[in-house]
Coordinates of C-alpha atoms and ligand atoms in Angstrom, one line a residue:
Chain A
M1 CA 134.4 76.7 12.4
V2 CA 136.4 73.8 11.3
N3 CA 138.8 73.2 14.1
N4 CA 136.5 72.7 17.1
V5 CA 136.6 69.6 19.2
E6 CA 133.4 68.2 17.9
T7 CA 134.5 68.5 14.3
L8 CA 137.8 67.0 15.0
A9 CA 136.2 64.1 17.0
A10 CA 134.0 63.4 14.0
V11 CA 137.1 62.8 11.8
V12 CA 137.9 59.6 13.5
P13 CA 134.7 57.6 12.7
I14 CA 134.7 59.1 9.2
I15 CA 138.1 57.7 8.6
N16 CA 137.3 54.4 10.3
I17 CA 134.0 53.6 8.6
G18 CA 134.3 55.9 5.5
G19 CA 132.4 59.0 4.7
E20 CA 129.6 57.3 2.9
E21 CA 128.8 55.0 5.8
Y22 CA 129.1 57.9 8.2
A23 CA 126.6 59.9 6.2
K24 CA 124.1 57.2 6.4
I25 CA 123.6 58.0 10.1
G26 CA 120.9 60.6 10.6
V27 CA 118.3 61.9 8.4
G28 CA 118.0 64.3 5.4
K29 CA 120.8 66.8 5.4
S30 CA 121.5 66.2 9.1
T31 CA 123.9 63.4 8.7
G32 CA 126.3 62.0 11.2
T33 CA 126.0 62.5 14.9
K34 CA 125.7 65.6 16.9
L35 CA 126.8 66.4 20.5
I36 CA 124.1 68.1 22.6
S37 CA 125.1 69.6 25.8
A38 CA 121.9 69.6 27.8
C39 CA 121.4 71.7 30.9
G40 CA 118.8 73.6 32.8
N41 CA 115.8 72.1 34.5
I42 CA 116.3 68.5 33.5
N43 CA 116.9 65.4 35.5
K44 CA 120.0 64.3 33.7
P45 CA 122.1 67.2 32.5
G46 CA 125.1 66.2 30.4
V47 CA 126.6 65.8 26.9
Y48 CA 124.7 63.4 24.7
E49 CA 125.6 62.2 21.3
I50 CA 122.5 61.8 19.2
D51 CA 121.9 60.6 15.7
M52 CA 119.4 63.4 14.8
T53 CA 116.5 61.0 14.2
I54 CA 114.9 61.5 17.6
S55 CA 112.2 64.0 18.5
V56 CA 112.8 66.9 20.8
E57 CA 110.1 65.5 23.1
E58 CA 111.9 62.2 23.3
F59 CA 115.2 64.0 24.0
I60 CA 113.8 65.9 26.9
Y61 CA 111.6 63.2 28.4
S62 CA 113.2 59.8 27.7
D63 CA 115.5 58.3 30.4
E64 CA 118.1 57.7 27.8
Y65 CA 118.7 61.4 27.5
C66 CA 117.6 64.3 29.7
G67 CA 115.2 62.2 31.8
G68 CA 112.4 64.7 32.0
I69 CA 111.9 67.7 34.2
P70 CA 112.5 67.5 37.9
N71 CA 109.9 67.9 40.7
G72 CA 107.0 67.2 38.4
K73 CA 107.3 70.6 36.8
R74 CA 106.2 71.4 33.3
L75 CA 108.2 72.5 30.4
K76 CA 108.0 76.2 29.7
A77 CA 110.6 77.0 27.1
C78 CA 113.8 75.9 25.7
I79 CA 116.9 77.3 23.9
P80 CA 117.9 74.3 21.8
G81 CA 121.1 75.5 20.3
G82 CA 123.2 77.6 22.6
S83 CA 122.6 81.0 24.1
S84 CA 122.4 83.0 20.9
V85 CA 119.6 81.0 19.2
P86 CA 116.0 82.0 19.5
I87 CA 114.1 80.7 22.6
L88 CA 111.0 78.7 21.9
P89 CA 107.9 78.2 24.1
A90 CA 107.0 74.6 24.9
N91 CA 104.3 74.3 22.3
L92 CA 106.4 75.5 19.4
L93 CA 109.3 73.5 20.6
L94 CA 107.6 70.1 20.6
T95 CA 105.6 70.6 17.5
T96 CA 106.2 72.9 14.5
A97 CA 103.8 75.6 13.4
K98 CA 102.6 73.1 10.8
G99 CA 101.7 70.7 13.5
E100 CA 104.4 68.2 12.9
K101 CA 106.5 66.7 15.6
R102 CA 109.7 68.7 16.0
M103 CA 112.8 66.6 15.6
M104 CA 116.3 67.1 16.9
N105 CA 117.9 67.9 13.6
Y106 CA 119.0 71.0 11.7
E107 CA 116.0 71.2 9.3
S108 CA 113.3 70.5 11.8
L109 CA 114.5 72.9 14.4
N110 CA 114.8 75.5 11.8
D111 CA 111.3 74.9 10.5
G112 CA 109.3 78.1 10.5
G113 CA 112.4 80.3 10.4
F114 CA 112.8 82.8 13.2
A115 CA 109.0 83.4 13.4
T116 CA 108.1 80.0 14.8
G117 CA 111.4 78.1 14.7
T118 CA 114.9 78.3 16.0
M119 CA 118.3 76.8 15.2
M120 CA 120.4 73.8 16.1
G121 CA 123.3 76.1 16.6
S122 CA 126.0 74.7 18.8
G123 CA 123.8 72.2 20.5
G124 CA 123.8 74.0 23.8
F125 CA 120.4 72.8 25.0
I126 CA 118.9 74.9 27.8
V127 CA 115.6 73.8 29.3
L128 CA 113.4 76.1 31.3
D129 CA 110.6 74.8 33.5
E130 CA 107.5 76.7 34.5
D131 CA 109.2 78.5 37.4
Q132 CA 111.7 80.2 35.2
C133 CA 111.4 83.9 34.3
V134 CA 112.0 84.7 30.7
V135 CA 112.8 88.3 31.4
R136 CA 115.5 87.4 33.9
H137 CA 116.8 84.8 31.7
T138 CA 117.0 87.2 28.7
L139 CA 118.8 89.7 31.0
S140 CA 121.5 87.2 31.9
L141 CA 122.0 86.5 28.2
A142 CA 122.2 90.2 27.4
R143 CA 124.6 90.7 30.3
F144 CA 126.8 88.0 28.9
Y145 CA 126.9 89.5 25.4
H146 CA 127.5 92.9 26.7
H147 CA 130.5 91.5 28.6
E148 CA 131.7 89.7 25.6
S149 CA 131.6 92.6 23.1
C150 CA 135.0 93.5 21.9
G151 CA 134.0 97.1 21.3
Q152 CA 135.3 97.5 17.8
C153 CA 132.1 98.4 16.1
S154 CA 129.5 100.9 17.3
P155 CA 126.2 98.9 17.1
C156 CA 127.5 96.1 19.3
R157 CA 129.6 98.2 21.6
E158 CA 126.8 100.6 22.5
G159 CA 123.8 98.5 21.8
T160 CA 124.6 95.4 23.9
G161 CA 125.0 97.6 27.0
W162 CA 121.9 99.5 26.2
M163 CA 119.8 96.3 25.9
K164 CA 121.2 95.0 29.1
R165 CA 120.3 98.2 31.0
V166 CA 116.8 98.4 29.6
L167 CA 116.3 94.7 30.5
S168 CA 117.6 95.2 33.9
N169 CA 115.1 98.0 34.4
I170 CA 112.2 95.8 33.3
E171 CA 113.4 92.9 35.5
S172 CA 113.8 95.1 38.6
G173 CA 110.3 96.6 38.2
K174 CA 111.4 99.9 36.8
G175 CA 110.4 99.2 33.3
K176 CA 108.0 101.1 31.1
M177 CA 105.7 99.7 28.4
S178 CA 107.6 101.6 25.7
D179 CA 110.8 99.8 26.8
I180 CA 109.6 96.7 25.2
D181 CA 109.3 98.3 21.8
L182 CA 112.6 100.1 22.4
L183 CA 114.3 96.8 23.0
W184 CA 112.9 95.4 19.8
D185 CA 114.1 98.4 18.0
I186 CA 117.6 98.2 19.5
Q187 CA 118.1 94.6 18.6
R188 CA 116.8 95.2 15.1
K189 CA 119.4 97.9 14.6
I190 CA 122.2 95.7 15.9
E191 CA 121.3 92.6 13.9
G192 CA 123.2 92.3 10.7
N193 CA 125.0 95.6 11.1
T194 CA 128.0 94.5 13.0
I195 CA 131.5 93.3 11.9
C196 CA 131.1 89.9 13.4
P197 CA 128.2 87.6 14.3
L198 CA 128.4 88.5 18.0
G199 CA 126.0 91.4 17.3
D200 CA 123.5 89.0 15.8
A201 CA 124.0 86.6 18.7
A202 CA 123.2 89.3 21.1
A203 CA 120.2 90.5 19.2
W204 CA 118.5 87.1 18.5
P205 CA 117.7 86.0 22.1
V206 CA 116.2 89.4 22.9
A207 CA 114.1 89.4 19.7
A208 CA 112.9 85.9 20.3
A209 CA 112.0 86.5 23.9
I210 CA 109.9 89.5 23.0
R211 CA 108.4 87.7 20.0
H212 CA 107.2 84.7 22.0
F213 CA 106.9 86.1 25.6
R214 CA 105.9 89.6 25.1
D215 CA 103.1 89.3 27.7
E216 CA 105.6 88.2 30.2
F217 CA 107.5 91.5 29.7
E218 CA 104.3 93.4 29.9
W219 CA 103.4 91.5 33.1
H220 CA 106.7 92.7 34.6
V221 CA 105.9 96.3 33.7
N222 CA 102.4 96.1 35.0
N223 CA 103.2 94.2 38.2
P224 CA 106.6 95.6 39.3
E225 CA 106.1 94.6 42.9
E226 CA 104.9 91.1 42.3
A227 CA 107.7 90.6 39.7
Q228 CA 110.2 91.4 42.5
R229 CA 108.6 88.9 44.9
R230 CA 108.1 85.9 42.7
N231 CA 110.4 86.2 39.8
F232 CA 109.1 83.5 37.5
G233 CA 106.8 85.5 35.3
L234 CA 103.9 83.7 33.7
A235 CA 103.6 80.0 33.5
H236 CA 100.9 79.6 30.9
Y237 CA 103.3 78.5 28.2
A238 CA 103.9 75.3 30.0
D239 CA 103.1 72.2 28.0
P240 CA 100.8 70.6 27.1
L241 CA 99.0 73.8 26.1
P242 CA 98.4 73.7 22.3
V243 CA 98.6 77.4 21.7
P244 CA 99.8 80.3 23.8
Q245 CA 96.8 81.9 25.5
P246 CA 96.4 85.6 25.1
V247 CA 97.0 87.4 28.4
A248 CA 94.0 89.0 30.0
Chain B
M1 CA 151.5 93.4 -26.0
A2 CA 150.3 94.3 -22.6
E3 CA 146.8 93.1 -22.1
E4 CA 144.3 95.9 -21.3
K5 CA 143.3 95.9 -17.7
K6 CA 139.8 94.8 -17.3
L7 CA 137.7 97.3 -15.4
F8 CA 134.8 96.3 -13.2
K9 CA 131.4 97.9 -13.7
V10 CA 129.5 98.7 -10.6
T11 CA 126.2 100.4 -10.2
I12 CA 125.5 102.5 -7.1
D13 CA 122.1 103.9 -6.7
N14 CA 121.5 103.4 -10.4
I15 CA 124.6 105.3 -11.4
S16 CA 127.2 103.1 -13.1
V17 CA 131.0 103.6 -13.0
E18 CA 133.9 101.5 -14.1
V19 CA 136.6 101.0 -11.5
E20 CA 139.8 99.0 -11.1
P21 CA 139.4 95.6 -9.6
G22 CA 140.1 95.8 -5.9
T23 CA 138.4 99.1 -5.4
T24 CA 136.0 99.3 -2.5
I25 CA 132.4 100.2 -2.9
L26 CA 133.0 103.4 -0.9
N27 CA 135.9 104.5 -3.2
A28 CA 133.8 103.6 -6.3
A29 CA 131.0 105.8 -4.9
R30 CA 133.6 108.6 -4.3
Q31 CA 134.5 108.3 -8.0
I32 CA 130.9 109.0 -8.8
G33 CA 130.6 111.7 -6.1
G34 CA 127.7 113.6 -4.8
D35 CA 124.9 112.4 -2.5
I36 CA 125.4 108.7 -3.1
V37 CA 128.7 108.6 -1.3
P38 CA 128.2 106.8 2.0
P39 CA 129.4 108.7 5.0
A40 CA 132.6 107.3 6.6
M41 CA 133.5 107.9 10.2
C42 CA 136.4 105.5 10.6
Y43 CA 137.7 104.7 7.1
Y44 CA 140.6 107.0 6.1
S45 CA 142.1 106.4 2.7
K46 CA 145.5 107.4 3.8
L47 CA 145.6 105.0 6.7
Q48 CA 146.1 101.3 6.0
G49 CA 143.7 99.0 7.7
S50 CA 141.3 101.6 8.7
G51 CA 137.6 101.2 8.3
G52 CA 135.0 98.6 9.2
K53 CA 134.4 99.8 12.7
C54 CA 131.9 102.6 12.8
R55 CA 129.3 101.0 10.4
T56 CA 128.0 104.3 9.1
C57 CA 129.0 103.4 5.5
L58 CA 126.7 100.3 5.4
V59 CA 125.1 99.7 2.0
K60 CA 122.9 97.1 0.5
V61 CA 124.4 94.9 -2.3
S62 CA 121.3 94.0 -4.3
K63 CA 123.3 92.0 -6.9
G64 CA 126.6 90.4 -6.0
S65 CA 128.1 90.3 -9.5
E66 CA 127.4 89.3 -13.1
A67 CA 128.7 85.8 -12.4
D68 CA 126.8 85.4 -9.1
P69 CA 123.8 87.7 -9.1
R70 CA 122.6 86.7 -5.6
P71 CA 122.2 89.7 -3.3
M72 CA 124.4 89.8 -0.2
P73 CA 122.3 88.6 2.8
K74 CA 123.3 91.5 5.1
L75 CA 124.2 95.1 4.7
V76 CA 127.9 95.4 4.1
A77 CA 130.5 98.0 5.2
S78 CA 131.2 99.8 1.9
C79 CA 134.7 100.8 3.0
R80 CA 135.8 97.2 3.4
T81 CA 133.9 95.5 0.6
T82 CA 135.5 95.4 -2.8
V83 CA 133.5 95.6 -5.9
M84 CA 132.8 92.7 -8.3
D85 CA 132.0 93.1 -11.9
G86 CA 128.4 93.9 -12.4
M87 CA 127.7 94.5 -8.8
E88 CA 124.6 96.6 -8.0
V89 CA 124.6 98.6 -4.8
A90 CA 121.9 100.6 -3.1
N91 CA 122.8 103.4 -0.7
I92 CA 120.4 106.3 -0.4
T93 CA 117.9 104.5 -2.5
S94 CA 117.4 101.8 0.1
P95 CA 115.2 102.6 3.0
E96 CA 116.8 99.7 4.8
V97 CA 120.2 101.3 4.6
I98 CA 118.9 104.7 5.8
E99 CA 117.2 103.0 8.7
A100 CA 120.3 101.1 9.7
R101 CA 122.5 104.2 9.4
K102 CA 120.1 106.1 11.6
G103 CA 120.5 103.3 14.1
V104 CA 124.3 103.6 13.9
V105 CA 124.2 107.3 14.4
E106 CA 122.0 106.7 17.5
F107 CA 124.6 104.2 18.8
L108 CA 127.4 106.6 18.1
L109 CA 125.6 109.4 20.0
L110 CA 124.5 107.1 22.9
N111 CA 127.4 107.9 25.1
H112 CA 128.5 111.1 23.4
P113 CA 128.3 114.2 25.6
L114 CA 127.2 116.5 22.7
D115 CA 128.9 119.4 24.3
C116 CA 129.3 121.1 20.9
P117 CA 129.0 124.6 22.4
V118 CA 132.3 124.1 24.2
C119 CA 133.9 121.7 21.8
D120 CA 136.7 122.9 19.5
Q121 CA 135.6 120.5 16.8
A122 CA 132.2 122.0 16.4
G123 CA 131.8 123.4 12.9
E124 CA 134.0 120.8 11.3
C125 CA 132.8 117.8 13.2
H126 CA 131.8 114.7 11.2
L127 CA 129.6 113.6 14.0
Q128 CA 127.7 116.8 13.9
D129 CA 127.2 116.5 10.2
L130 CA 126.2 112.9 10.5
S131 CA 123.7 113.4 13.2
Y132 CA 122.3 116.4 11.5
E133 CA 121.8 114.4 8.3
H134 CA 120.6 111.1 9.8
G135 CA 120.0 111.4 13.5
V136 CA 116.9 111.6 15.4
S137 CA 116.5 114.8 17.4
A138 CA 116.1 113.2 20.8
T139 CA 117.9 110.4 22.6
R140 CA 116.1 107.3 23.9
Y141 CA 119.0 106.5 26.3
E142 CA 118.0 107.0 29.9
F143 CA 121.1 105.8 31.6
K144 CA 124.2 107.4 32.9
R145 CA 126.6 108.1 30.1
R146 CA 130.2 106.9 30.1
T147 CA 132.5 109.7 31.0
F148 CA 136.3 110.1 31.3
D149 CA 138.6 112.7 32.6
K150 CA 140.5 114.8 30.1
I151 CA 144.1 113.8 29.6
D152 CA 147.0 115.8 28.3
L153 CA 148.9 113.8 25.8
G154 CA 152.1 115.9 25.9
D155 CA 152.3 119.6 25.5
H156 CA 150.2 120.0 22.4
I157 CA 147.4 117.5 22.4
Q158 CA 144.5 117.0 24.7
L159 CA 142.5 113.8 24.8
H160 CA 138.9 114.0 25.8
M161 CA 137.9 110.4 25.7
T162 CA 134.2 111.1 26.5
R163 CA 133.8 112.4 22.9
C164 CA 135.7 109.6 21.2
I165 CA 133.7 107.3 18.9
L166 CA 136.5 104.7 18.8
C167 CA 137.1 104.9 15.1
Y168 CA 140.7 103.8 15.6
R169 CA 142.0 106.4 13.1
C170 CA 144.4 107.9 15.6
V171 CA 145.8 104.5 16.5
F172 CA 146.5 103.8 12.8
T173 CA 148.1 107.2 12.5
A174 CA 150.3 106.8 15.5
D175 CA 151.2 103.3 14.2
Q176 CA 151.9 104.2 10.6
L177 CA 153.3 107.7 10.8
T178 CA 155.4 107.8 13.9
E179 CA 158.4 105.7 14.8
K180 CA 157.5 104.5 18.2
R181 CA 153.9 103.7 18.8
E182 CA 153.0 104.7 22.3
H183 CA 149.3 105.0 21.9
G184 CA 146.5 102.5 21.4
I185 CA 143.3 101.2 22.7
L186 CA 143.0 99.8 26.2
G187 CA 140.1 97.7 27.4
R188 CA 137.3 96.1 25.5
G189 CA 133.7 96.5 24.8
E190 CA 132.1 99.5 26.4
H191 CA 135.2 100.1 28.4
A192 CA 137.6 100.4 25.5
E193 CA 139.5 103.7 25.6
I194 CA 142.2 105.5 23.8
S195 CA 145.3 105.7 25.9
T196 CA 149.0 106.2 25.8
Y197 CA 150.7 103.4 27.6
I198 CA 150.4 104.5 31.2
K199 CA 149.6 108.1 30.3
E200 CA 152.9 108.9 28.7
S201 CA 153.1 112.1 26.8
L202 CA 153.2 111.7 23.1
D203 CA 156.3 113.1 21.7
N204 CA 157.0 112.7 18.1
D205 CA 157.4 114.8 15.0
F206 CA 154.1 113.7 13.4
I207 CA 151.9 112.8 16.3
G208 CA 149.9 116.1 15.8
N209 CA 148.2 114.4 12.8
V210 CA 146.0 112.5 15.2
I211 CA 144.1 115.7 15.7
D212 CA 143.4 116.0 12.0
V213 CA 142.3 112.4 11.6
C214 CA 140.0 112.5 14.6
P215 CA 136.5 112.9 13.2
V216 CA 135.2 114.3 16.5
G217 CA 136.5 116.6 19.2
A218 CA 138.2 113.8 21.2
L219 CA 141.7 114.9 20.2
T220 CA 142.2 118.6 20.1
D221 CA 145.0 121.0 19.6
K222 CA 146.0 122.6 22.9
T223 CA 147.6 125.6 21.1
F224 CA 144.2 126.4 19.7
R225 CA 141.9 125.2 22.5
F226 CA 139.1 127.7 23.2
K227 CA 140.9 130.4 21.2
N228 CA 138.2 130.8 18.6
R229 CA 135.4 129.1 16.8
V230 CA 136.5 127.6 13.4
W231 CA 133.8 129.4 11.5
F232 CA 135.1 132.8 12.5
L233 CA 138.5 132.0 11.0
K234 CA 139.5 132.3 7.4
P235 CA 141.2 129.2 6.1
V236 CA 144.0 129.9 3.5
D237 CA 146.3 127.5 1.8
A238 CA 149.9 128.3 2.8
H239 CA 153.3 126.7 2.6
R240 CA 156.8 127.0 4.0
D241 CA 160.1 125.4 3.5
C242 CA 159.9 122.8 6.2
E243 CA 163.2 121.5 7.5
N244 CA 161.7 118.1 8.2
P245 CA 162.3 116.0 5.1
K246 CA 159.2 114.0 5.6
C247 CA 156.9 117.0 5.9
C248 CA 155.5 118.6 2.8
G249 CA 155.1 122.0 4.4
K250 CA 151.8 122.5 2.6
T251 CA 149.1 123.4 5.1
T252 CA 145.9 125.3 5.7
V253 CA 146.5 128.3 8.0
W254 CA 143.5 129.6 9.8
L255 CA 143.6 133.3 10.1
R256 CA 141.7 136.1 11.8
G257 CA 143.0 139.3 10.4
N258 CA 146.7 138.7 10.3
E259 CA 146.8 136.5 13.3
V260 CA 147.4 132.8 12.8
F261 CA 145.1 130.9 15.1
R262 CA 145.9 127.4 14.0
V263 CA 147.6 125.3 11.4
T264 CA 146.1 122.1 10.0
A265 CA 146.8 119.8 7.1
R266 CA 144.8 120.5 3.9
K267 CA 141.6 118.4 4.0
D268 CA 139.6 117.2 1.0
Q269 CA 135.9 117.0 0.7
Y270 CA 135.7 113.9 2.8
G271 CA 137.7 115.5 5.6
E272 CA 140.8 113.5 4.8
V273 CA 144.1 115.2 4.8
E274 CA 145.9 115.6 1.4
A275 CA 149.3 115.1 3.1
F276 CA 150.4 114.8 6.7
I277 CA 152.3 117.7 8.2
C278 CA 154.9 117.8 11.0
D279 CA 154.4 119.1 14.5
T280 CA 156.7 122.1 14.0
C281 CA 154.5 123.4 11.2
R282 CA 151.4 122.7 13.2
F283 CA 152.2 123.9 16.6
E284 CA 155.1 126.3 16.4
K285 CA 154.7 128.4 13.3
K286 CA 152.0 130.8 14.5
E287 CA 153.2 134.0 12.9
A288 CA 151.8 135.2 9.6
T289 CA 155.4 135.8 8.5
D290 CA 156.2 132.1 8.8
W291 CA 154.0 131.3 5.9
V292 CA 153.7 132.0 2.2
I293 CA 150.0 132.4 1.6
E294 CA 148.7 130.9 -1.6
G295 CA 145.0 131.8 -1.5
P296 CA 141.7 130.9 0.2
R297 CA 141.0 127.3 1.0
K298 CA 137.6 126.1 -0.2
I299 CA 135.9 124.0 2.4
S300 CA 133.5 121.8 0.6
R301 CA 131.8 120.0 3.4
A302 CA 128.3 121.0 4.6
S303 CA 129.4 122.0 8.1
V304 CA 128.6 125.4 9.5
I305 CA 132.2 126.2 8.6
S306 CA 131.2 126.5 5.0
Q307 CA 128.3 128.7 6.0
G308 CA 126.9 130.5 3.1
H309 CA 128.5 128.2 0.5
Y310 CA 126.3 125.2 1.0
V311 CA 126.2 123.2 -2.2
G312 CA 123.1 121.4 -3.4
T313 CA 121.0 122.0 -0.2
V314 CA 117.3 121.8 -0.6
Q315 CA 115.2 124.6 0.8
P316 CA 112.2 123.3 2.6
K317 CA 109.0 124.1 0.7
E318 CA 106.5 123.6 3.5
T319 CA 105.1 126.7 5.1
I320 CA 104.9 126.9 8.9
E321 CA 101.1 126.9 8.7
K322 CA 101.1 123.7 6.8
V323 CA 103.4 122.0 9.3
L324 CA 101.2 123.3 12.1
D325 CA 98.0 122.0 10.4
G326 CA 96.7 125.3 9.5
R327 CA 97.3 126.9 12.8
K328 CA 99.0 130.3 12.7
P329 CA 102.6 130.4 13.9
K330 CA 103.1 132.1 17.3
L331 CA 105.8 134.1 18.6
L332 CA 107.6 132.4 21.4
M333 CA 106.6 135.0 23.8
D334 CA 103.0 134.4 23.0
I335 CA 103.1 130.8 24.1
H336 CA 101.8 130.5 27.6
S337 CA 101.6 126.8 27.7
V338 CA 103.3 124.3 25.5
S339 CA 100.1 122.7 24.5
Q340 CA 99.1 125.7 22.5
V341 CA 101.7 124.6 20.0
N342 CA 101.4 120.8 20.3
R343 CA 97.8 120.1 21.3
P344 CA 95.6 123.1 21.8
D345 CA 93.0 120.9 23.4
I346 CA 95.2 120.1 26.4
D347 CA 95.3 122.6 29.2
L348 CA 98.6 122.2 30.9
S349 CA 97.3 123.6 34.2
Q350 CA 95.0 120.5 34.4
I351 CA 97.8 118.1 34.3
D352 CA 99.3 116.8 37.6
G353 CA 103.0 117.5 37.8
P354 CA 105.1 118.3 34.8
A355 CA 103.6 117.5 31.4
H356 CA 105.0 114.3 30.0
S357 CA 104.9 113.0 26.4
D358 CA 102.2 110.6 27.5
D359 CA 99.9 113.5 28.2
F360 CA 100.2 114.6 24.6
N361 CA 100.0 111.2 23.0
K362 CA 96.8 110.1 24.8
K363 CA 93.8 110.5 22.6
G364 CA 90.9 112.5 23.7
V365 CA 92.5 114.1 26.8
Q366 CA 90.3 116.8 28.2
Ligands
SF4_1 S1 132.8 116.1 18.9 FE1 131.4 117.0 17.5 S2 129.4 116.3 18.1 FE2 130.8 116.0 19.8 S3 130.7 117.8 21.1 FE3 132.3 118.1 19.7 S4 131.4 119.2 18.0 FE4 129.8 118.3 19.1
SF4_2 S1 140.4 109.8 19.6 FE1 139.4 110.5 17.7 S2 140.6 109.5 16.1 FE2 141.1 108.4 18.0 S3 139.6 106.7 18.1 FE3 138.7 108.4 19.2 S4 137.4 109.4 17.7 FE4 138.9 108.2 16.5
FES3 S1 133.6 104.0 7.3 FE1 133.1 102.0 6.8 S2 132.7 101.2 8.8 FE2 133.4 103.2 9.3

């Protein structure tokens, strides 16, 4: 999109200091500055302008930006680029699969593709601490995309509602193991097959949640009553664990 | 000297054709014809702006063009994508396309009642054909389906929204053929529905055409409702001198004996009308004497309606024994428990409650 506020706001410094100067800010292809709207379990939610040379870790924990996670909780997961981009567990968020420090810029966030990376997207940075439930979180995203669907094309019109209902079953303790594979299949059949990117945006968060937090979905299916009582799923993704532990 | 118009070469499923610039992939495929033509549930060549909605016509563009050979990153709707010179397209040769289409069919059927036994469209229904060709035999949807009450749109047309697949064809028809558009889509997302503005009756010389363009049984002809099944009727081409200057008077009349059961426009092999007809011809001329019969109408689509004249169908070669892993087929009355067919090693009487698919999928069940 060309005419969003962030783009228009960037025009002023580009005119004032010249395009070349402006492009010197940042690193690699991620030049200029980027507005990050940070929210979730952080001490200082707000909109931050960053120059894309800082690391994700610094962004979350330094007092200049988000100021760390409240109540001494640990970081579980994060959606770094707005609700449609893939969610990442803490370990993959802070370091890439190659073991490098993940930086707050387009290339680094994208490192590893959708398998182990994510996207900078719109810069809507959502942080989840160890008490948050990925299933519930994914359900609220699915509900949002179902509500937003315009209904013109069939995969999105029918598929978003379907995903929402299956997720809501899992979340409320009525899910089956096969529902997880079903969800995966539904999102796969929506992604790329719709008129506009809303279909993709609805499919990606579901895909990523299952990709990285499948055991949490399984835990909901296996422990329907406990999932009702303490709805925060599993916490073993919290940092500083180096790799996700297989669930027993 | 007029320069010769350059034609674009496009290859679909390894068959090449030269078409005018600006042709869509779907229409290029229709010029080739046969199995490689993607199914189209919402595109209608006679209606401007139609297409792009249902996503059944998705194809894979494996080579963008001669100048830019990169493949397109996503599957594209062939009804809305124009060809480029040197483009290569995969339709039925691409497993990805078949898989995606299967998904689309499942989505289309998700909230569909599948009440074909009491549906007037059965036998000439595009959704029936499509699900027969691509669908899976069972639904995975376990939730309440969306339902609507039937609405009468004027004296001649009934709207049964529950069956609608929201292809928008009737909206384009009402918009482009009739003078005053009183009919459109209300709501959004899953709640979108076809409606006339505050349930007004539709009253216009050409509004009956929405019945013909509707690919499913959502809009049906009230003068024909439940009178007969289409496959019992004999379609003949007929014409009359229509007083309406905009109507061509050329129709297909559906007969049983000498009785006219219904009148429709003439439809081509893609189920599209050749020319739109007026409501007088459609709803009011129900006497054989009203019409000059030209001869039988060939229905070339693979619905039950063309029963006995299937073209190019493949007879299955497997024997039942082979399908059943060497076990002999049984008469239905010989089957005392389902497991004799599916898993002879499972004794249904040993299973608590009704048998469930899990009981059959479990390995090594006693
Ligand atoms: S619209 Fe087609 S698929 Fe649906 S009930 Fe009628 S005949 Fe069956
Ligand atoms: S009523 Fe029929 S023609 Fe109209 S949108 Fe629904 S399916 Fe399409
Ligand atoms: S026919 Fe192309 S999207 Fe419906």
